[in-house]
Amino acid sequence: MKNKNSPLIILLIILLTCAILTTSGCSSTENEAEDAVSGMEATSGSDSASQTAGGSENNTLVLGEMWDIESINPIDGDAGTLICEKAAVTETLVGANENFSLKPGLATSWKQLDEDTWEFKLRNNVTFHDGSEMTAKEVKFTLEKVISENPKVASMLNIDSIEAVDNYTIKIKTKEINPILPGILHYPDTAIISPSSYDEKGEFVKPVGTGPYKFESFDDQTRTLTVVKNENWWGGKVGLDKMIIKGIPDPNTRAMAIENGELDFTVDVPYSETDRINAIDGINVEKYKTPRVYKIDLNLKHEPLEDVRVRQAMSYAINRSDIAENVLYNVGEAAGGPFLPTMVWANKSLKPYSQNLKKADELLTAAGWVDTDGDGIRDKDGKPLKLNLMTYAARPGLPPMAEAITAQLKEAGIDAETEVLEMGSIDDRREKGNWDLYLAAYNIAMVPDPEYILTNWYMTNGTDNGPGYSNPKVDALIKEARKITDLNERYKKFNEVESIVYDEQPMIIVAYYGCAIVKKDYVKGYVFDPTAHDYRINADMHLENKS
Amino acid sequence: MKYFIKRVGFMALTLFAVCALTFFLMNVIPGGTAELVLKHTFVGLEESVTDEQLNQISDRYDLDDPLYLQFFKWVKEAVLKGDIGTSYVFKKPVLYLLALRLPATIQLAVVSMLIAILAGVSLGIYSALRENKISDHILRIVTLFGVSMPGFWVALLLILIFSLKLKLVPVTGYGSLENLLLPATALSLHSVAAVMRVTRTSMLETLGQEYIRFAKAKGLPIWKIVSRHALKNAMLPVITVIGFQMGSLLGGTVVIEKIFAWPGIGSLLVDSISARDLPVVQGCVLAIVTMFLFVHFFVDILYTHLDPRIRYG
């Protein structure tokens, strides 16, 4: 019977073998690749890879991180935030209080010796996770490494030379006057690491820092990072024995995973789900503001938008509190100026523009935009007031917000249309000047000082001055303020800048960004740090009676 | 044997063409490569980059060279040294990344394929034997759903039912069978429906043939008729569909991998496209196309087994 061994059976057998082969992880590609790639550091904890629901030990926190974990090197970009703020493995020289004023970190004090020289005194008796002491030598090593590997931070620091005066004193010379140097040293990418983070060949191995948790393993395949308690932390007691950090980029999946008991702590579930999840027994959701704003850049080179009255009218047409409540579900808040009112330097007199269609109508009519043909859209010289609003989908609040804004602009007789594009297309259009409005979310406290943002956004030729705004008075004020080291005087000048752009609206600030912290009830001692990029894990966090 | 060599030659040619196409397409889509690489690695997505940084990156990866030069340099390295580049974002060799991510995707695709074949073929046969009876209608309506439901929606429903309500399997995780069940089922649903519909049609056609009627007249039990006589002849179109389904499975992994945080190649490919991580995009496309070509090669070989009248030469 030849047809008994039907090829179908053979096919199935082959497929099955493939399946078994791949599951057992001994596929030939892997071995070949391993031969091809010598000296690759692969720390793999395959036992942590197959986490089952509720299968972790009693004092272990399983954390669902919002971004994919692509790297664990704290000085090369994205991973700085993860390793310093979320995994608490490394620490910075300078810390920040809730109002963004600076406080000691690994440095206990700092002072300016002259225009471009700073002296930092380091904390004594701080040890790295490899047991060695942190001295000026390692600080110098870290900062020099950051400058050579991270162009962005290098240009912010603008450092000329670093000198280790003695074990606990470091002298930094900047290329030109840089009053915000201490603020930049709060940035996570500048966190201090031990030279033992690298091997003899200068290849990065693992982050060795001074923080409350030390690196244990990183599973390269499932991109799961495990850190354990640092018994000798200089700051005292550490709450958790272990933290397992998994990158789960889909907000819906994060929500379901914490509901199912696979996570103890996560952030940013879909905003529309926050109240439902908060109502679940054993899980609570807390909403906070983070230093980021949703703002619209207006292309001032386009005819209707160069008129300040049109810009103000648009700002009056937008109902910010409605957006905060119904689009962001209160994960965020209506915004006035570019800075959070809780920031020590913010101009606190700037209240959010509230929706006022009557005022918008007056302003637009004064600017010559009237609806002459009765189609509901204003026109001028026979041309309708038609604008496109582009945004991207990487942050979940943006597309629905764009829809709400275009609908509200329509109420004021402005025909706006939303386009959700990929970042590449947005860059391309901005380059070609082929856009009207651009809605984006921006970080406003990369550095705890107003200079960085105000210079980049509002100064003529500022790096992030998308609108092409240029105001000599603003430029002069910023230049003056930059040279002032007395903080109060400095902030006064910057407050004036904030007032001017609040009136002129080259960018429409819509809302402050929010962050939803979702955690199980047994997670205790968590304190939200408003200066963190997304969230910061604090050493006091611990678990009570996790079953 | 001669056919085999010819076939491999064609495969190599296809791969080359696909790589060339990918490379040039990646360079004509809007947005500058250097700028997006920078944005992904050094700055927040939204912030601008300086010209100095752009030049640094362009120099490091020779992005200012004419495109054809860049491409041929890549081909030369790949063919002579087997080196298909280093990721701009991960700063690791692409081969290493593929070795990390490929097993997970192959697992997912193969298991989904198995589900699709087993469930699709058996349901198709059952449906054909029950032609126009109530169970046939129910099955056909169900498959209509299967074909029209988007994968991510099915995936979320499955999580809702099997993880949150029944507590049978975890939502996320990788490395054990229970982690594999939901993503594979979600991914296979569409294929199950497609395979089933073709099996049903083809089976009905075969069952109408003279020789089957003869077998029935001989008094053979129905399962014997199906397994001995009808199945082999009815399988030809099904095999074709299975081959094509492999393509849609590999495409479908992208969405499913994102939802289940599955460490496969699909999510890597999408992220690399938006970050303009060219070497990784090339590597992923190369891997996916190779898999696809092999499946089709395999399908063609199967044809000759199923129907001796088909001869390649």
Tab-separated table of N, CA and C in Angstrom, chain B residues 1-115:
chain	number	residue	atom	x	y	z
B	1	MET	N	17.979	16.707	-10.441
B	1	MET	CA	19.160	17.387	-9.904
B	1	MET	C	19.409	18.700	-10.637
B	2	LYS	N	19.302	18.636	-11.977
B	2	LYS	CA	19.490	19.836	-12.778
B	2	LYS	C	18.433	20.873	-12.366
B	3	TYR	N	17.236	20.369	-12.183
B	3	TYR	CA	16.140	21.243	-11.776
B	3	TYR	C	16.460	21.911	-10.443
B	4	PHE	N	17.011	21.118	-9.550
B	4	PHE	CA	17.323	21.602	-8.215
B	4	PHE	C	18.303	22.775	-8.271
B	5	ILE	N	19.342	22.609	-9.081
B	5	ILE	CA	20.341	23.674	-9.208
B	5	ILE	C	19.707	24.933	-9.777
B	6	LYS	N	18.893	24.740	-10.798
B	6	LYS	CA	18.219	25.866	-11.424
B	6	LYS	C	17.371	26.600	-10.373
B	7	ARG	N	16.699	25.795	-9.612
B	7	ARG	CA	15.784	26.336	-8.612
B	7	ARG	C	16.555	27.183	-7.574
B	8	VAL	N	17.661	26.653	-7.103
B	8	VAL	CA	18.464	27.381	-6.115
B	8	VAL	C	18.985	28.686	-6.719
B	9	GLY	N	19.369	28.605	-7.995
B	9	GLY	CA	19.818	29.820	-8.688
B	9	GLY	C	18.734	30.879	-8.691
B	10	PHE	N	17.525	30.454	-9.000
B	10	PHE	CA	16.405	31.400	-8.997
B	10	PHE	C	16.167	31.991	-7.620
B	11	MET	N	16.307	31.167	-6.609
B	11	MET	CA	16.111	31.644	-5.238
B	11	MET	C	17.109	32.751	-4.910
B	12	ALA	N	18.357	32.493	-5.276
B	12	ALA	CA	19.393	33.490	-5.002
B	12	ALA	C	19.068	34.794	-5.717
B	13	LEU	N	18.616	34.665	-6.948
B	13	LEU	CA	18.271	35.838	-7.742
B	13	LEU	C	17.123	36.608	-7.082
B	14	THR	N	16.116	35.857	-6.626
B	14	THR	CA	14.968	36.478	-5.962
B	14	THR	C	15.435	37.244	-4.728
B	15	LEU	N	16.278	36.589	-3.952
B	15	LEU	CA	16.765	37.229	-2.736
B	15	LEU	C	17.491	38.530	-3.060
B	16	PHE	N	18.329	38.467	-4.076
B	16	PHE	CA	19.078	39.658	-4.466
B	16	PHE	C	18.112	40.774	-4.857
B	17	ALA	N	17.119	40.412	-5.667
B	17	ALA	CA	16.162	41.414	-6.139
B	17	ALA	C	15.403	42.025	-4.965
B	18	VAL	N	14.993	41.169	-4.038
B	18	VAL	CA	14.239	41.668	-2.885
B	18	VAL	C	15.097	42.615	-2.050
B	19	CYS	N	16.350	42.228	-1.834
B	19	CYS	CA	17.243	43.083	-1.053
B	19	CYS	C	17.436	44.431	-1.729
B	20	ALA	N	17.648	44.394	-3.030
B	20	ALA	CA	17.852	45.640	-3.762
B	20	ALA	C	16.614	46.517	-3.637
B	21	LEU	N	15.473	45.893	-3.836
B	21	LEU	CA	14.213	46.636	-3.781
B	21	LEU	C	14.021	47.249	-2.390
B	22	THR	N	14.239	46.433	-1.350
B	22	THR	CA	14.088	46.927	0.022
B	22	THR	C	15.013	48.107	0.264
B	23	PHE	N	16.250	47.928	-0.155
B	23	PHE	CA	17.239	48.969	0.095
B	23	PHE	C	16.835	50.287	-0.554
B	24	PHE	N	16.419	50.214	-1.815
B	24	PHE	CA	16.100	51.469	-2.495
B	24	PHE	C	14.779	52.051	-2.002
B	25	LEU	N	13.839	51.195	-1.674
B	25	LEU	CA	12.575	51.695	-1.122
B	25	LEU	C	12.813	52.409	0.203
B	26	MET	N	13.640	51.793	1.049
B	26	MET	CA	13.933	52.404	2.347
B	26	MET	C	14.565	53.775	2.167
B	27	ASN	N	15.221	53.960	1.035
B	27	ASN	CA	15.872	55.250	0.806
B	27	ASN	C	14.993	56.277	0.101
B	28	VAL	N	13.885	55.821	-0.508
B	28	VAL	CA	13.018	56.817	-1.158
B	28	VAL	C	11.854	57.240	-0.277
B	29	ILE	N	11.517	56.458	0.762
B	29	ILE	CA	10.427	56.918	1.627
B	29	ILE	C	10.856	58.198	2.331
B	30	PRO	N	9.881	59.066	2.629
B	30	PRO	CA	10.218	60.372	3.194
B	30	PRO	C	10.956	60.275	4.518
B	31	GLY	N	11.813	61.238	4.775
B	31	GLY	CA	12.560	61.290	6.030
B	31	GLY	C	13.990	60.839	5.824
B	32	GLY	N	14.919	61.526	6.470
B	32	GLY	CA	16.330	61.202	6.282
B	32	GLY	C	16.764	60.080	7.205
B	33	THR	N	17.546	59.158	6.672
B	33	THR	CA	18.002	58.024	7.468
B	33	THR	C	18.762	58.481	8.715
B	34	ALA	N	19.771	59.330	8.496
B	34	ALA	CA	20.634	59.727	9.617
B	34	ALA	C	19.809	60.400	10.706
B	35	GLU	N	18.874	61.233	10.271
B	35	GLU	CA	18.080	61.989	11.236
B	35	GLU	C	17.234	61.062	12.107
B	36	LEU	N	16.597	60.074	11.463
B	36	LEU	CA	15.725	59.191	12.224
B	36	LEU	C	16.514	58.236	13.115
B	37	VAL	N	17.683	57.827	12.655
B	37	VAL	CA	18.533	56.979	13.500
B	37	VAL	C	18.895	57.759	14.762
B	38	LEU	N	19.276	59.014	14.556
B	38	LEU	CA	19.648	59.866	15.687
B	38	LEU	C	18.492	60.042	16.645
B	39	LYS	N	17.336	60.335	16.078
B	39	LYS	CA	16.169	60.580	16.927
B	39	LYS	C	15.862	59.360	17.760
B	40	HIS	N	16.101	58.204	17.177
B	40	HIS	CA	15.757	56.985	17.886
B	40	HIS	C	16.759	56.678	18.991
B	41	THR	N	18.006	57.063	18.755
B	41	THR	CA	19.016	56.665	19.731
B	41	THR	C	19.385	57.757	20.724
B	42	PHE	N	19.512	58.982	20.232
B	42	PHE	CA	20.070	60.003	21.120
B	42	PHE	C	19.072	61.001	21.664
B	43	VAL	N	18.024	61.269	20.908
B	43	VAL	CA	17.114	62.319	21.369
B	43	VAL	C	15.712	61.770	21.457
B	44	GLY	N	14.864	62.524	22.140
B	44	GLY	CA	13.462	62.151	22.166
B	44	GLY	C	12.982	62.192	20.729
B	45	LEU	N	11.972	61.379	20.438
B	45	LEU	CA	11.440	61.303	19.081
B	45	LEU	C	11.139	62.659	18.468
B	46	GLU	N	10.692	63.597	19.295
B	46	GLU	CA	10.121	64.818	18.739
B	46	GLU	C	11.167	65.889	18.500
B	47	GLU	N	12.352	65.710	19.079
B	47	GLU	CA	13.283	66.831	19.048
B	47	GLU	C	14.172	66.856	17.821
B	48	SER	N	14.603	68.066	17.488
B	48	SER	CA	15.422	68.225	16.296
B	48	SER	C	16.864	67.823	16.579
B	49	VAL	N	17.583	67.577	15.509
B	49	VAL	CA	18.990	67.216	15.660
B	49	VAL	C	19.838	68.295	15.001
B	50	THR	N	21.081	68.393	15.444
B	50	THR	CA	21.943	69.418	14.872
B	50	THR	C	22.668	68.852	13.648
B	51	ASP	N	23.133	69.766	12.797
B	51	ASP	CA	23.841	69.328	11.592
B	51	ASP	C	25.101	68.556	11.943
B	52	GLU	N	25.725	68.992	13.039
B	52	GLU	CA	26.964	68.342	13.463
B	52	GLU	C	26.714	66.858	13.752
B	53	GLN	N	25.607	66.593	14.478
B	53	GLN	CA	25.258	65.216	14.803
B	53	GLN	C	24.940	64.431	13.537
B	54	LEU	N	24.228	65.083	12.619
B	54	LEU	CA	23.873	64.424	11.363
B	54	LEU	C	25.123	63.979	10.613
B	55	ASN	N	26.095	64.905	10.538
B	55	ASN	CA	27.317	64.576	9.813
B	55	ASN	C	28.054	63.417	10.462
B	56	GLN	N	28.065	63.434	11.808
B	56	GLN	CA	28.727	62.355	12.538
B	56	GLN	C	28.168	60.990	12.147
B	57	ILE	N	26.849	60.909	12.180
B	57	ILE	CA	26.186	59.642	11.864
B	57	ILE	C	26.399	59.273	10.400
B	58	SER	N	26.256	60.253	9.527
B	58	SER	CA	26.424	59.977	8.097
B	58	SER	C	27.822	59.448	7.817
B	59	ASP	N	28.817	60.039	8.469
B	59	ASP	CA	30.188	59.569	8.271
B	59	ASP	C	30.354	58.156	8.812
B	60	ARG	N	29.786	57.931	10.001
B	60	ARG	CA	29.985	56.641	10.646
B	60	ARG	C	29.439	55.500	9.790
B	61	TYR	N	28.292	55.745	9.140
B	61	TYR	CA	27.665	54.670	8.364
B	61	TYR	C	27.725	54.911	6.854
B	62	ASP	N	28.578	55.820	6.429
B	62	ASP	CA	28.723	56.130	4.996
B	62	ASP	C	27.399	56.430	4.321
B	63	LEU	N	26.558	57.203	4.980
B	63	LEU	CA	25.239	57.440	4.407
B	63	LEU	C	25.258	58.477	3.285
B	64	ASP	N	26.401	59.160	3.128
B	64	ASP	CA	26.461	60.178	2.083
B	64	ASP	C	26.914	59.609	0.743
B	65	ASP	N	27.409	58.361	0.754
B	65	ASP	CA	27.826	57.749	-0.512
B	65	ASP	C	26.615	57.589	-1.431
B	66	PRO	N	26.867	57.533	-2.755
B	66	PRO	CA	25.751	57.257	-3.657
B	66	PRO	C	25.097	55.929	-3.279
B	67	LEU	N	23.797	55.834	-3.515
B	67	LEU	CA	23.054	54.666	-3.061
B	67	LEU	C	23.607	53.356	-3.608
B	68	TYR	N	23.908	53.350	-4.931
B	68	TYR	CA	24.341	52.072	-5.509
B	68	TYR	C	25.646	51.598	-4.868
B	69	LEU	N	26.502	52.563	-4.495
B	69	LEU	CA	27.755	52.202	-3.821
B	69	LEU	C	27.467	51.577	-2.456
B	70	GLN	N	26.567	52.249	-1.717
B	70	GLN	CA	26.211	51.727	-0.395
B	70	GLN	C	25.696	50.309	-0.514
B	71	PHE	N	24.822	50.124	-1.526
B	71	PHE	CA	24.195	48.811	-1.676
B	71	PHE	C	25.226	47.749	-2.035
B	72	PHE	N	26.107	48.069	-2.971
B	72	PHE	CA	27.071	47.058	-3.392
B	72	PHE	C	28.087	46.749	-2.301
B	73	LYS	N	28.359	47.759	-1.487
B	73	LYS	CA	29.248	47.500	-0.365
B	73	LYS	C	28.601	46.466	0.570
B	74	TRP	N	27.303	46.662	0.779
B	74	TRP	CA	26.576	45.743	1.647
B	74	TRP	C	26.561	44.331	1.054
B	75	VAL	N	26.297	44.239	-0.252
B	75	VAL	CA	26.248	42.948	-0.926
B	75	VAL	C	27.609	42.259	-0.844
B	76	LYS	N	28.666	43.039	-1.084
B	76	LYS	CA	30.016	42.484	-1.061
B	76	LYS	C	30.313	41.856	0.314
B	77	GLU	N	30.032	42.639	1.363
B	77	GLU	CA	30.268	42.140	2.728
B	77	GLU	C	29.448	40.873	2.976
B	78	ALA	N	28.206	40.904	2.510
B	78	ALA	CA	27.302	39.789	2.782
B	78	ALA	C	27.756	38.533	2.066
B	79	VAL	N	28.146	38.683	0.792
B	79	VAL	CA	28.500	37.499	0.008
B	79	VAL	C	29.878	36.964	0.391
B	80	LEU	N	30.839	37.882	0.519
B	80	LEU	CA	32.212	37.428	0.769
B	80	LEU	C	32.446	37.007	2.209
B	81	LYS	N	31.901	37.811	3.156
B	81	LYS	CA	32.213	37.527	4.556
B	81	LYS	C	31.014	36.971	5.338
B	82	GLY	N	29.871	36.959	4.682
B	82	GLY	CA	28.681	36.533	5.415
B	82	GLY	C	28.280	37.533	6.479
B	83	ASP	N	28.731	38.776	6.304
B	83	ASP	CA	28.420	39.807	7.296
B	83	ASP	C	27.339	40.724	6.736
B	84	ILE	N	26.146	40.669	7.330
B	84	ILE	CA	25.080	41.511	6.779
B	84	ILE	C	24.897	42.796	7.581
B	85	GLY	N	25.979	43.272	8.153
B	85	GLY	CA	25.928	44.600	8.753
B	85	GLY	C	25.722	44.620	10.253
B	86	THR	N	25.789	45.824	10.800
B	86	THR	CA	25.610	46.044	12.226
B	86	THR	C	24.466	47.027	12.415
B	87	SER	N	23.616	46.751	13.383
B	87	SER	CA	22.456	47.611	13.613
B	87	SER	C	22.877	49.005	14.046
B	88	TYR	N	22.221	50.008	13.488
B	88	TYR	CA	22.498	51.398	13.895
B	88	TYR	C	21.973	51.656	15.302
B	89	VAL	N	20.878	50.993	15.637
B	89	VAL	CA	20.213	51.277	16.910
B	89	VAL	C	20.764	50.402	18.035
B	90	PHE	N	20.810	49.093	17.788
B	90	PHE	CA	21.271	48.174	18.840
B	90	PHE	C	22.789	48.100	18.911
B	91	LYS	N	23.436	48.567	17.833
B	91	LYS	CA	24.901	48.529	17.746
B	91	LYS	C	25.432	47.109	17.901
B	92	LYS	N	24.658	46.145	17.441
B	92	LYS	CA	25.104	44.757	17.478
B	92	LYS	C	24.975	44.182	16.081
B	93	PRO	N	25.749	43.115	15.768
B	93	PRO	CA	25.642	42.531	14.434
B	93	PRO	C	24.221	42.062	14.138
B	94	VAL	N	23.775	42.290	12.916
B	94	VAL	CA	22.416	41.905	12.544
B	94	VAL	C	22.214	40.397	12.688
B	95	LEU	N	23.232	39.617	12.351
B	95	LEU	CA	23.126	38.160	12.465
B	95	LEU	C	22.812	37.747	13.899
B	96	TYR	N	23.442	38.439	14.823
B	96	TYR	CA	23.219	38.131	16.237
B	96	TYR	C	21.760	38.417	16.613
B	97	LEU	N	21.251	39.561	16.135
B	97	LEU	CA	19.862	39.915	16.434
B	97	LEU	C	18.898	38.904	15.825
B	98	LEU	N	19.196	38.501	14.585
B	98	LEU	CA	18.324	37.524	13.922
B	98	LEU	C	18.336	36.207	14.692
B	99	ALA	N	19.520	35.797	15.137
B	99	ALA	CA	19.616	34.536	15.872
B	99	ALA	C	18.800	34.611	17.160
B	100	LEU	N	18.715	35.810	17.731
B	100	LEU	CA	17.928	35.983	18.950
B	100	LEU	C	16.436	35.923	18.662
B	101	ARG	N	16.055	36.577	17.560
B	101	ARG	CA	14.629	36.796	17.336
B	101	ARG	C	13.958	35.788	16.420
B	102	LEU	N	14.748	35.194	15.530
B	102	LEU	CA	14.141	34.313	14.542
B	102	LEU	C	13.459	33.081	15.155
B	103	PRO	N	14.103	32.413	16.132
B	103	PRO	CA	13.471	31.202	16.672
B	103	PRO	C	12.047	31.459	17.151
B	104	ALA	N	11.832	32.593	17.807
B	104	ALA	CA	10.502	32.877	18.342
B	104	ALA	C	9.475	32.995	17.220
B	105	THR	N	9.867	33.647	16.147
B	105	THR	CA	8.927	33.812	15.039
B	105	THR	C	8.671	32.486	14.328
B	106	ILE	N	9.738	31.696	14.131
B	106	ILE	CA	9.561	30.402	13.456
B	106	ILE	C	8.632	29.519	14.286
B	107	GLN	N	8.877	29.514	15.589
B	107	GLN	CA	8.002	28.761	16.489
B	107	GLN	C	6.546	29.135	16.292
B	108	LEU	N	6.321	30.435	16.330
B	108	LEU	CA	4.957	30.949	16.237
B	108	LEU	C	4.341	30.581	14.898
B	109	ALA	N	5.102	30.790	13.825
B	109	ALA	CA	4.565	30.543	12.487
B	109	ALA	C	4.321	29.055	12.270
B	110	VAL	N	5.267	28.221	12.713
B	110	VAL	CA	5.136	26.783	12.483
B	110	VAL	C	3.970	26.210	13.276
B	111	VAL	N	3.867	26.596	14.532
B	111	VAL	CA	2.764	26.082	15.342
B	111	VAL	C	1.421	26.563	14.788
B	112	SER	N	1.379	27.826	14.350
B	112	SER	CA	0.138	28.327	13.754
B	112	SER	C	-0.204	27.541	12.492
B	113	MET	N	0.829	27.254	11.703
B	113	MET	CA	0.640	26.501	10.472
B	113	MET	C	0.086	25.115	10.786
B	114	LEU	N	0.650	24.495	11.823
B	114	LEU	CA	0.171	23.172	12.224
B	114	LEU	C	-1.295	23.226	12.609
B	115	ILE	N	-1.636	24.224	13.413
B	115	ILE	CA	-3.030	24.375	13.822
B	115	ILE	C	-3.900	24.549	12.583
